[in-house]
Short mmCIF file of C-alpha atoms and ligand atoms in Angstrom, two decimals:
data_model
loop_
_atom_site.label_atom_id
_atom_site.label_comp_id
_atom_site.label_asym_id
_atom_site.label_seq_id
_atom_site.Cartn_x
_atom_site.Cartn_y
_atom_site.Cartn_z
CA UNK J 1 -108.70 48.64 -139.21
CA UNK J 2 -107.47 46.60 -142.13
CA UNK J 3 -105.01 43.74 -141.60
CA UNK J 4 -103.00 45.07 -144.53
CA UNK J 5 -102.76 48.74 -143.63
CA UNK J 6 -99.39 50.37 -143.06
CA UNK J 7 -99.39 49.62 -139.31
CA UNK J 8 -99.38 45.88 -139.97
CA UNK J 9 -95.65 46.35 -140.64
CA UNK J 10 -95.15 46.94 -136.93
CA UNK J 11 -95.25 43.37 -135.77
CA UNK J 12 -95.52 42.74 -132.04
CA UNK J 13 -95.75 46.48 -131.23
CA UNK J 14 -99.33 46.61 -130.01
CA UNK J 15 -99.10 49.57 -127.60
CA UNK J 16 -97.15 51.88 -129.91
CA UNK J 17 -99.55 51.07 -132.75
CA UNK J 18 -102.56 52.10 -130.65
CA UNK J 19 -100.86 55.41 -129.83
CA UNK J 20 -99.85 56.11 -133.42
CA UNK J 21 -103.24 55.21 -134.90
CA UNK J 22 -104.93 57.55 -132.45
CA UNK J 23 -102.51 60.35 -133.26
CA UNK J 24 -102.93 59.89 -137.03
CA UNK J 25 -106.70 60.00 -136.69
CA UNK J 26 -106.45 63.18 -134.59
CA UNK J 27 -104.08 64.64 -137.17
CA UNK J 28 -106.58 63.91 -139.93
CA UNK J 29 -109.26 65.77 -137.97
CA UNK J 30 -106.97 68.79 -137.75
CA UNK J 31 -106.41 68.65 -141.51
CA UNK J 32 -110.18 68.48 -141.99
CA UNK J 33 -110.49 71.72 -140.06
CA UNK J 34 -111.94 70.27 -136.89
CA UNK J 35 -110.71 71.57 -133.53
CA UNK J 36 -107.53 70.00 -132.16
CA UNK J 37 -108.57 67.09 -129.96
CA UNK J 38 -105.13 66.79 -128.39
CA UNK J 39 -104.19 63.35 -129.73
CA UNK J 40 -101.59 64.71 -132.11
CA UNK J 41 -98.29 66.34 -131.28
CA UNK J 42 -95.57 67.80 -133.50
CA UNK J 43 -92.47 66.04 -132.19
CA UNK J 44 -91.94 62.33 -131.60
CA UNK J 45 -89.06 60.11 -130.57
CA UNK J 46 -88.97 56.46 -131.63
CA UNK J 47 -86.66 54.33 -129.50
CA UNK J 48 -85.90 50.63 -129.32
CA UNK J 49 -83.14 48.05 -129.64
CA UNK J 50 -81.68 46.95 -133.01
CA UNK J 51 -84.29 44.97 -134.92
CA UNK J 52 -87.13 46.95 -133.35
CA UNK J 53 -87.35 48.85 -136.66
CA UNK J 54 -87.47 52.41 -135.37
CA UNK J 55 -87.20 53.94 -138.82
CA UNK J 56 -89.90 51.67 -140.21
CA UNK J 57 -92.20 52.82 -137.41
CA UNK J 58 -91.44 56.45 -138.22
CA UNK J 59 -92.10 55.92 -141.93
CA UNK J 60 -95.34 54.08 -141.24
CA UNK J 61 -96.53 56.90 -139.01
CA UNK J 62 -95.52 59.42 -141.67
CA UNK J 63 -97.57 57.45 -144.22
CA UNK J 64 -100.60 57.54 -141.93
CA UNK J 65 -100.18 61.32 -141.54
CA UNK J 66 -100.13 61.69 -145.33
CA UNK J 67 -102.90 59.11 -145.89
CA UNK J 68 -105.77 60.56 -147.88
CA UNK J 69 -108.28 58.26 -146.21
CA UNK J 70 -108.67 60.07 -142.92
CA UNK J 71 -105.21 59.25 -141.66
CA UNK J 72 -105.98 55.56 -141.46
CA UNK J 73 -102.72 54.57 -143.11
CA UNK J 74 -104.66 52.53 -145.66
CA UNK J 75 -101.53 51.53 -147.54
CA UNK J 76 -103.33 51.97 -150.85
CA UNK J 77 -103.75 55.70 -151.50
CA UNK J 78 -101.22 57.97 -153.18
CA UNK J 79 -100.16 59.55 -149.88
CA UNK J 80 -99.40 56.19 -148.26
CA UNK J 81 -97.63 54.84 -151.33
CA UNK J 82 -95.36 57.78 -152.00
CA UNK J 83 -94.43 58.11 -148.33
CA UNK J 84 -93.44 54.46 -148.08
CA UNK J 85 -91.57 54.68 -151.38
CA UNK J 86 -89.67 57.72 -150.14
CA UNK J 87 -90.95 60.06 -152.85
CA UNK J 88 -93.59 62.10 -151.02
CA UNK J 89 -92.87 65.81 -151.49
CA UNK J 90 -93.74 66.61 -147.88
CA UNK J 91 -91.70 63.88 -146.23
CA UNK J 92 -88.01 64.58 -145.77
CA UNK J 93 -85.71 61.90 -144.47
CA UNK J 94 -82.40 62.77 -142.86
CA UNK J 95 -79.89 59.96 -142.89
CA UNK J 96 -76.38 60.26 -141.47
CA UNK J 97 -74.72 58.88 -144.57
CA UNK J 98 -75.64 57.53 -147.95
CA UNK J 99 -78.28 59.03 -150.17
CA UNK J 100 -80.70 61.90 -149.53
CA UNK J 101 -79.39 64.30 -146.92
CA UNK J 102 -76.18 64.34 -144.91
CA UNK J 103 -75.82 65.53 -141.35
CA UNK J 104 -74.39 68.89 -142.36
CA UNK J 105 -77.58 69.55 -144.25
CA UNK J 106 -79.81 69.03 -141.27
CA UNK J 107 -79.98 72.76 -140.73
CA UNK J 108 -81.28 73.29 -144.23
CA UNK J 109 -83.83 70.52 -143.82
CA UNK J 110 -85.03 71.98 -140.56
CA UNK J 111 -85.44 75.36 -142.21
CA UNK J 112 -87.28 73.89 -145.16
CA UNK J 113 -89.51 71.97 -142.77
CA UNK J 114 -90.98 75.26 -141.64
CA UNK J 115 -92.65 75.77 -145.04
CA UNK J 116 -96.27 74.81 -145.59
CA UNK J 117 -96.91 71.25 -146.86
CA UNK J 118 -97.49 71.22 -150.62
CA UNK J 119 -100.03 68.41 -150.29
CA UNK J 120 -102.07 70.33 -147.73
CA UNK J 121 -101.53 67.78 -144.94
CA UNK J 122 -98.29 67.66 -142.95
CA UNK J 123 -94.67 68.56 -143.50
CA UNK J 124 -92.88 65.54 -142.02
CA UNK J 125 -89.18 65.35 -141.17
CA UNK J 126 -87.80 61.92 -140.27
CA UNK J 127 -84.37 61.90 -138.66
CA UNK J 128 -83.20 58.31 -138.88
CA UNK J 129 -80.28 58.53 -136.49
CA UNK J 130 -80.98 61.45 -134.22
CA UNK J 131 -78.29 60.11 -131.88
CA UNK J 132 -75.68 60.87 -134.51
CA UNK J 133 -76.50 64.49 -135.21
CA UNK J 134 -73.75 67.01 -134.70
CA UNK J 135 -74.20 69.47 -131.88
CA UNK J 136 -74.88 72.35 -134.23
CA UNK J 137 -77.52 70.34 -136.04
CA UNK J 138 -79.06 69.29 -132.73
CA UNK J 139 -79.36 72.92 -131.72
CA UNK J 140 -81.02 73.86 -135.00
CA UNK J 141 -83.43 70.99 -134.49
CA UNK J 142 -84.15 72.04 -130.93
CA UNK J 143 -84.99 75.52 -132.08
CA UNK J 144 -87.41 74.20 -134.70
CA UNK J 145 -89.08 71.93 -132.16
CA UNK J 146 -89.36 74.78 -129.66
CA UNK J 147 -91.04 77.04 -132.19
CA UNK J 148 -92.99 74.62 -134.37
CA UNK J 149 -94.79 75.59 -137.55
CA UNK J 150 -98.41 74.53 -137.26
CA UNK J 151 -98.20 71.69 -139.78
CA UNK J 152 -94.66 70.43 -139.27
CA UNK J 153 -93.99 67.10 -137.58
CA UNK J 154 -90.59 65.83 -136.46
CA UNK J 155 -90.03 62.09 -136.11
CA UNK J 156 -86.70 61.31 -134.45
CA UNK J 157 -85.27 57.80 -134.29
CA UNK J 158 -82.66 56.96 -131.66
CA UNK J 159 -81.64 53.79 -129.78
CA UNK J 160 -82.53 55.36 -126.41
CA UNK J 161 -83.33 58.68 -124.74
CA UNK J 162 -80.06 58.61 -122.80
CA UNK J 163 -78.52 62.12 -122.82
CA UNK J 164 -75.65 60.68 -124.90
CA UNK J 165 -78.19 59.87 -127.61
CA UNK J 166 -80.44 62.90 -127.56
CA UNK J 167 -80.39 66.36 -126.00
CA UNK J 168 -82.42 66.45 -122.80
CA UNK J 169 -84.02 69.65 -124.03
CA UNK J 170 -85.18 67.92 -127.22
CA UNK J 171 -86.36 64.84 -125.31
CA UNK J 172 -88.51 66.98 -123.00
CA UNK J 173 -90.44 68.39 -125.97
CA UNK J 174 -91.15 65.08 -127.70
CA UNK J 175 -93.62 62.32 -127.19
CA UNK J 176 -91.90 58.97 -126.74
CA UNK J 177 -92.74 55.78 -128.65
CA UNK J 178 -90.87 52.81 -127.17
CA UNK J 179 -90.55 49.90 -129.57
CA UNK J 180 -89.33 46.44 -128.66
CA UNK J 181 -87.78 43.60 -130.54
CA UNK J 182 -90.74 41.51 -131.70
CA UNK J 183 -90.93 37.95 -130.33
CA UNK J 184 -90.11 35.16 -132.82
CA UNK J 185 -93.69 33.86 -132.64
CA UNK J 186 -95.07 37.21 -133.86
CA UNK J 187 -92.57 37.31 -136.72
CA UNK J 188 -93.43 33.73 -137.71
CA UNK J 189 -97.13 34.56 -137.68
CA UNK J 190 -96.64 37.44 -140.14
CA UNK J 191 -94.53 35.29 -142.43
CA UNK J 192 -97.32 32.74 -142.56
CA UNK J 193 -100.26 35.12 -142.79
CA UNK J 194 -98.90 37.79 -145.09
CA UNK J 195 -96.25 36.02 -147.07
CA UNK J 196 -97.69 32.53 -147.32
CA UNK J 197 -94.64 30.85 -145.82
CA UNK J 198 -95.20 27.27 -144.60
CA UNK J 199 -95.45 27.08 -140.78
CA UNK J 200 -92.25 25.09 -140.23
CA UNK J 201 -90.19 27.33 -142.50
CA UNK J 202 -91.72 30.44 -140.88
CA UNK J 203 -90.82 29.22 -137.39
CA UNK J 204 -87.26 28.47 -138.47
CA UNK J 205 -86.76 31.81 -140.27
CA UNK J 206 -88.23 33.81 -137.37
CA UNK J 207 -85.88 32.16 -134.89
CA UNK J 208 -82.85 32.35 -137.16
CA UNK J 209 -83.46 36.07 -137.78
CA UNK J 210 -83.60 36.79 -134.04
CA UNK J 211 -86.67 38.98 -134.25
CA UNK J 212 -85.61 40.96 -137.31
CA UNK J 213 -88.65 40.98 -139.59
CA UNK J 214 -86.79 42.05 -142.74
CA UNK J 215 -84.17 39.39 -142.29
CA UNK J 216 -86.77 36.71 -141.55
CA UNK J 217 -88.63 37.53 -144.74
CA UNK J 218 -85.40 37.35 -146.71
CA UNK J 219 -84.40 34.00 -145.23
CA UNK J 220 -87.84 32.54 -145.87
CA UNK J 221 -88.07 33.76 -149.47
CA UNK J 222 -84.58 34.00 -150.89
CA UNK J 223 -82.47 30.87 -151.46
CA UNK J 224 -79.39 33.04 -152.00
CA UNK J 225 -79.82 34.64 -148.58
CA UNK J 226 -80.06 31.15 -147.09
CA UNK J 227 -76.93 30.14 -148.98
CA UNK J 228 -75.02 33.13 -147.61
CA UNK J 229 -76.15 32.26 -144.12
CA UNK J 230 -74.98 28.67 -144.57
CA UNK J 231 -71.57 29.95 -145.66
CA UNK J 232 -71.30 32.20 -142.62
CA UNK J 233 -72.36 29.49 -140.22
CA UNK J 234 -69.83 27.06 -141.69
CA UNK J 235 -67.03 29.44 -140.65
CA UNK J 236 -66.60 28.12 -137.05
CA UNK J 237 -65.93 24.61 -138.37
CA UNK J 238 -63.38 25.79 -140.92
CA UNK J 239 -61.03 27.61 -138.58
CA UNK J 240 -58.36 24.95 -138.24
CA UNK J 241 -55.20 27.02 -138.80
CA UNK J 242 -54.05 30.63 -138.95
CA UNK J 243 -54.15 30.43 -142.76
CA UNK J 244 -57.75 29.25 -142.61
CA UNK J 245 -58.57 32.28 -140.43
CA UNK J 246 -57.24 34.73 -143.00
CA UNK J 247 -59.01 32.86 -145.79
CA UNK J 248 -62.30 32.97 -143.92
CA UNK J 249 -61.92 36.72 -143.26
CA UNK J 250 -61.16 37.43 -146.92
CA UNK J 251 -64.08 35.33 -148.09
CA UNK J 252 -66.55 36.98 -145.72
CA UNK J 253 -65.31 40.42 -146.73
CA UNK J 254 -65.66 39.62 -150.42
CA UNK J 255 -69.10 38.08 -149.96
CA UNK J 256 -70.38 41.16 -148.14
CA UNK J 257 -69.01 43.43 -150.83
CA UNK J 258 -70.69 41.42 -153.54
CA UNK J 259 -73.99 41.32 -151.66
CA UNK J 260 -73.84 45.10 -151.25
CA UNK J 261 -73.02 45.65 -154.93
CA UNK J 262 -76.06 43.63 -155.98
CA UNK J 263 -78.25 45.46 -153.47
CA UNK J 264 -77.43 48.95 -154.76
CA UNK J 265 -76.79 48.29 -158.48
CA UNK J 266 -80.32 48.75 -159.75
CA UNK J 267 -80.97 51.89 -157.73
CA UNK J 268 -77.63 53.42 -158.76
CA UNK J 269 -78.40 53.05 -162.45
CA UNK J 270 -81.96 54.37 -162.07
CA UNK J 271 -80.80 57.41 -160.12
CA UNK J 272 -78.11 58.27 -162.58
CA UNK J 273 -80.54 58.00 -165.48
CA UNK J 274 -83.07 60.19 -163.66
CA UNK J 275 -80.46 62.84 -162.90
CA UNK J 276 -79.16 62.83 -166.47
CA UNK J 277 -82.69 63.21 -167.76
CA UNK J 278 -83.31 66.13 -165.41
CA UNK J 279 -80.06 67.82 -166.40
CA UNK J 280 -80.70 67.23 -170.10
CA UNK J 281 -84.10 68.81 -169.77
CA UNK J 282 -82.53 71.92 -168.31
CA UNK J 283 -83.41 71.11 -164.74
CA UNK J 284 -84.95 74.55 -164.17
CA UNK J 285 -88.11 73.03 -162.76
CA UNK J 286 -86.21 71.70 -159.82
CA UNK J 287 -85.73 74.97 -158.05
CA UNK J 288 -83.24 77.77 -158.11
CA UNK J 289 -80.57 76.09 -155.99
CA UNK J 290 -80.43 73.09 -158.29
CA UNK J 291 -80.27 75.19 -161.40
CA UNK J 292 -77.34 77.17 -160.08
CA UNK J 293 -75.15 74.17 -159.51
CA UNK J 294 -73.26 72.74 -162.45
CA UNK J 295 -74.29 69.45 -164.01
CA UNK J 296 -70.84 67.95 -163.46
CA UNK J 297 -70.97 68.88 -159.80
CA UNK J 298 -74.32 67.19 -159.42
CA UNK J 299 -73.18 64.00 -161.07
CA UNK J 300 -70.10 63.99 -158.89
CA UNK J 301 -72.20 64.43 -155.79
CA UNK J 302 -74.47 61.59 -156.87
CA UNK J 303 -71.45 59.32 -157.34
CA UNK J 304 -70.11 60.25 -153.92
CA UNK J 305 -73.44 59.53 -152.28
CA UNK J 306 -73.82 56.25 -154.13
CA UNK J 307 -70.40 55.20 -152.93
CA UNK J 308 -71.38 55.99 -149.35
CA UNK J 309 -74.51 53.95 -149.80
CA UNK J 310 -72.50 50.98 -151.11
CA UNK J 311 -70.27 51.20 -148.05
CA UNK J 312 -73.28 51.27 -145.80
CA UNK J 313 -74.85 48.31 -147.63
CA UNK J 314 -71.65 46.34 -147.14
CA UNK J 315 -71.66 47.16 -143.46
CA UNK J 316 -75.26 46.02 -143.21
CA UNK J 317 -74.39 42.75 -144.94
CA UNK J 318 -71.47 42.21 -142.58
CA UNK J 319 -73.66 43.02 -139.63
CA UNK J 320 -76.14 40.34 -140.68
CA UNK J 321 -73.29 37.82 -140.94
CA UNK J 322 -71.95 38.76 -137.51
CA UNK J 323 -75.46 38.56 -136.08
CA UNK J 324 -75.69 34.98 -137.38
CA UNK J 325 -72.36 34.12 -135.74
CA UNK J 326 -73.46 35.71 -132.47
CA UNK J 327 -76.54 33.48 -132.62
CA UNK J 328 -74.38 30.42 -133.16
CA UNK J 329 -72.01 31.05 -130.24
CA UNK J 330 -74.96 31.93 -128.07
CA UNK J 331 -76.51 28.55 -129.00
CA UNK J 332 -73.29 26.80 -127.99
CA UNK J 333 -73.34 28.60 -124.65
CA UNK J 334 -77.03 27.93 -124.08
CA UNK J 335 -76.45 24.23 -124.81
CA UNK J 336 -73.42 23.83 -122.55
CA UNK J 337 -75.16 25.68 -119.71
CA UNK J 338 -78.37 23.68 -120.32
CA UNK J 339 -80.30 26.95 -120.29
CA UNK J 340 -84.06 26.49 -120.76
CA UNK J 341 -84.33 28.76 -123.82
CA UNK J 342 -84.75 27.86 -127.47
CA UNK J 343 -81.72 27.96 -129.79
CA UNK J 344 -81.49 30.54 -132.59
CA UNK J 345 -80.23 28.21 -135.32
CA UNK J 346 -82.44 25.15 -134.90
CA UNK J 347 -81.09 23.58 -138.08
CA UNK J 348 -77.57 23.62 -136.61
CA UNK J 349 -78.47 22.23 -133.19
CA UNK J 350 -76.19 19.21 -133.70
CA UNK J 351 -73.24 21.38 -134.64
CA UNK J 352 -73.67 23.70 -131.66
CA UNK J 353 -74.14 20.70 -129.36
CA UNK J 354 -70.88 19.18 -130.65
CA UNK J 355 -69.08 22.48 -130.03
CA UNK J 356 -70.61 22.67 -126.56
CA UNK J 357 -69.17 19.26 -125.76
CA UNK J 358 -65.71 20.35 -126.94
CA UNK J 359 -65.34 23.93 -125.65
CA UNK J 360 -65.53 25.24 -122.09
CA UNK J 361 -68.23 27.86 -121.49
CA UNK J 362 -65.40 30.37 -120.86
CA UNK J 363 -63.86 29.81 -124.26
CA UNK J 364 -67.29 30.02 -125.93
CA UNK J 365 -67.79 33.36 -124.18
CA UNK J 366 -64.44 34.57 -125.47
CA UNK J 367 -65.51 33.65 -129.00
CA UNK J 368 -68.77 35.49 -128.54
CA UNK J 369 -66.79 38.50 -127.39
CA UNK J 370 -64.55 38.27 -130.44
CA UNK J 371 -67.62 38.69 -132.67
CA UNK J 372 -68.98 41.57 -130.60
CA UNK J 373 -65.60 43.30 -130.67
CA UNK J 374 -65.47 42.95 -134.45
CA UNK J 375 -68.90 44.49 -134.71
CA UNK J 376 -67.88 47.45 -132.57
CA UNK J 377 -64.72 47.92 -134.62
CA UNK J 378 -66.63 48.02 -137.90
CA UNK J 379 -69.02 50.47 -136.29
CA UNK J 380 -66.05 52.68 -135.49
CA UNK J 381 -64.89 52.56 -139.12
CA UNK J 382 -62.06 50.08 -138.69
CA UNK J 383 -61.40 48.46 -142.08
CA UNK J 384 -63.71 45.42 -142.28
CA UNK J 385 -60.93 43.09 -143.38
CA UNK J 386 -58.73 44.00 -140.40
CA UNK J 387 -61.60 43.61 -137.94
CA UNK J 388 -62.63 40.28 -139.48
CA UNK J 389 -59.10 38.87 -139.39
CA UNK J 390 -58.76 39.70 -135.71
CA UNK J 391 -62.13 38.10 -135.07
CA UNK J 392 -61.34 34.90 -136.96
CA UNK J 393 -58.11 34.41 -135.03
CA UNK J 394 -60.05 34.95 -131.80
CA UNK J 395 -62.65 32.40 -132.89
CA UNK J 396 -59.97 29.86 -133.76
CA UNK J 397 -58.04 30.24 -130.52
CA UNK J 398 -61.09 30.52 -128.27
ZN1 LIG O 401 -103.63 55.87 -147.37
#
């Protein structure tokens, strides 16, 4: 067990890690031709609240299944590396939007999953948002899970196993891995140990990120991320008129768009170059289906997918901003109720205390609700600017 193997990504998830390590080791024994010891199974569901990193857990497990060092998930071999980088030939990832595969293609993925793994280990299918599959796709998936190919493994990620999220018939055939949001102390510990962050900074970033490891790492390491957070958290103080509300909404919208553009720019260019190279070279090596489609069509599809990814990146950026605001209004509430829990934004304790002295708990709650409503609206594809404007006015009025 190395402290830097792939499972070390799963901070504060001790029980799931034990289960997954055991399964990966059993899987490696099957690959080695030993009799099935029963620790491995071909269909898994990863559940947990936002920030519990369901898809990271699925990817890490996939890496361990493809690990060439006895399924240890060493993090160093080719199998581990390519799986984590998303380029392993035997690991297919189904996302609901953005790059790789769209929901409508789930059927095709499921069919392809039945083929033997090219690397001789496992054919892994990760479905990142199994709760958002269409009914037809769910049924195709169910069929594949009911009649599994010997070396195919399905890893489904969903917020819960509520029947609204996943078919009961699928649930009953899967093993469940329940993840939780890691405690701030566990996140801080990883920042210190693995990323060399000073203890005080690590403690602050872990609290400010509210258990989200990725976000904590970003806040600790990236001054620009800290700057964006400062901007977001200055919003409550700036809402002094209706005009200020619209300004704040426009600024937040623009900032999220810019953040998203930066996040996807490099990948966009690299993908386009790779596709153009493949097309220029004839592209016949990429399989019959690819060869049949026209080059222009492929470029167009790439552009469409890249646009979807940019939209998703903007939504993620907005979600982080809203999460910060939720933390702030929660701190105000916690302070005015004198609740014995630590605040999220320790560096803004004076500001939240001042707000607590000024606002009634009821009006703070209404503000909190305004942020949550905005989040829901963006989730339901309401135009971000419209949702943000409504929120800002709600935050101003209280
Ligand atoms: Zn490995």
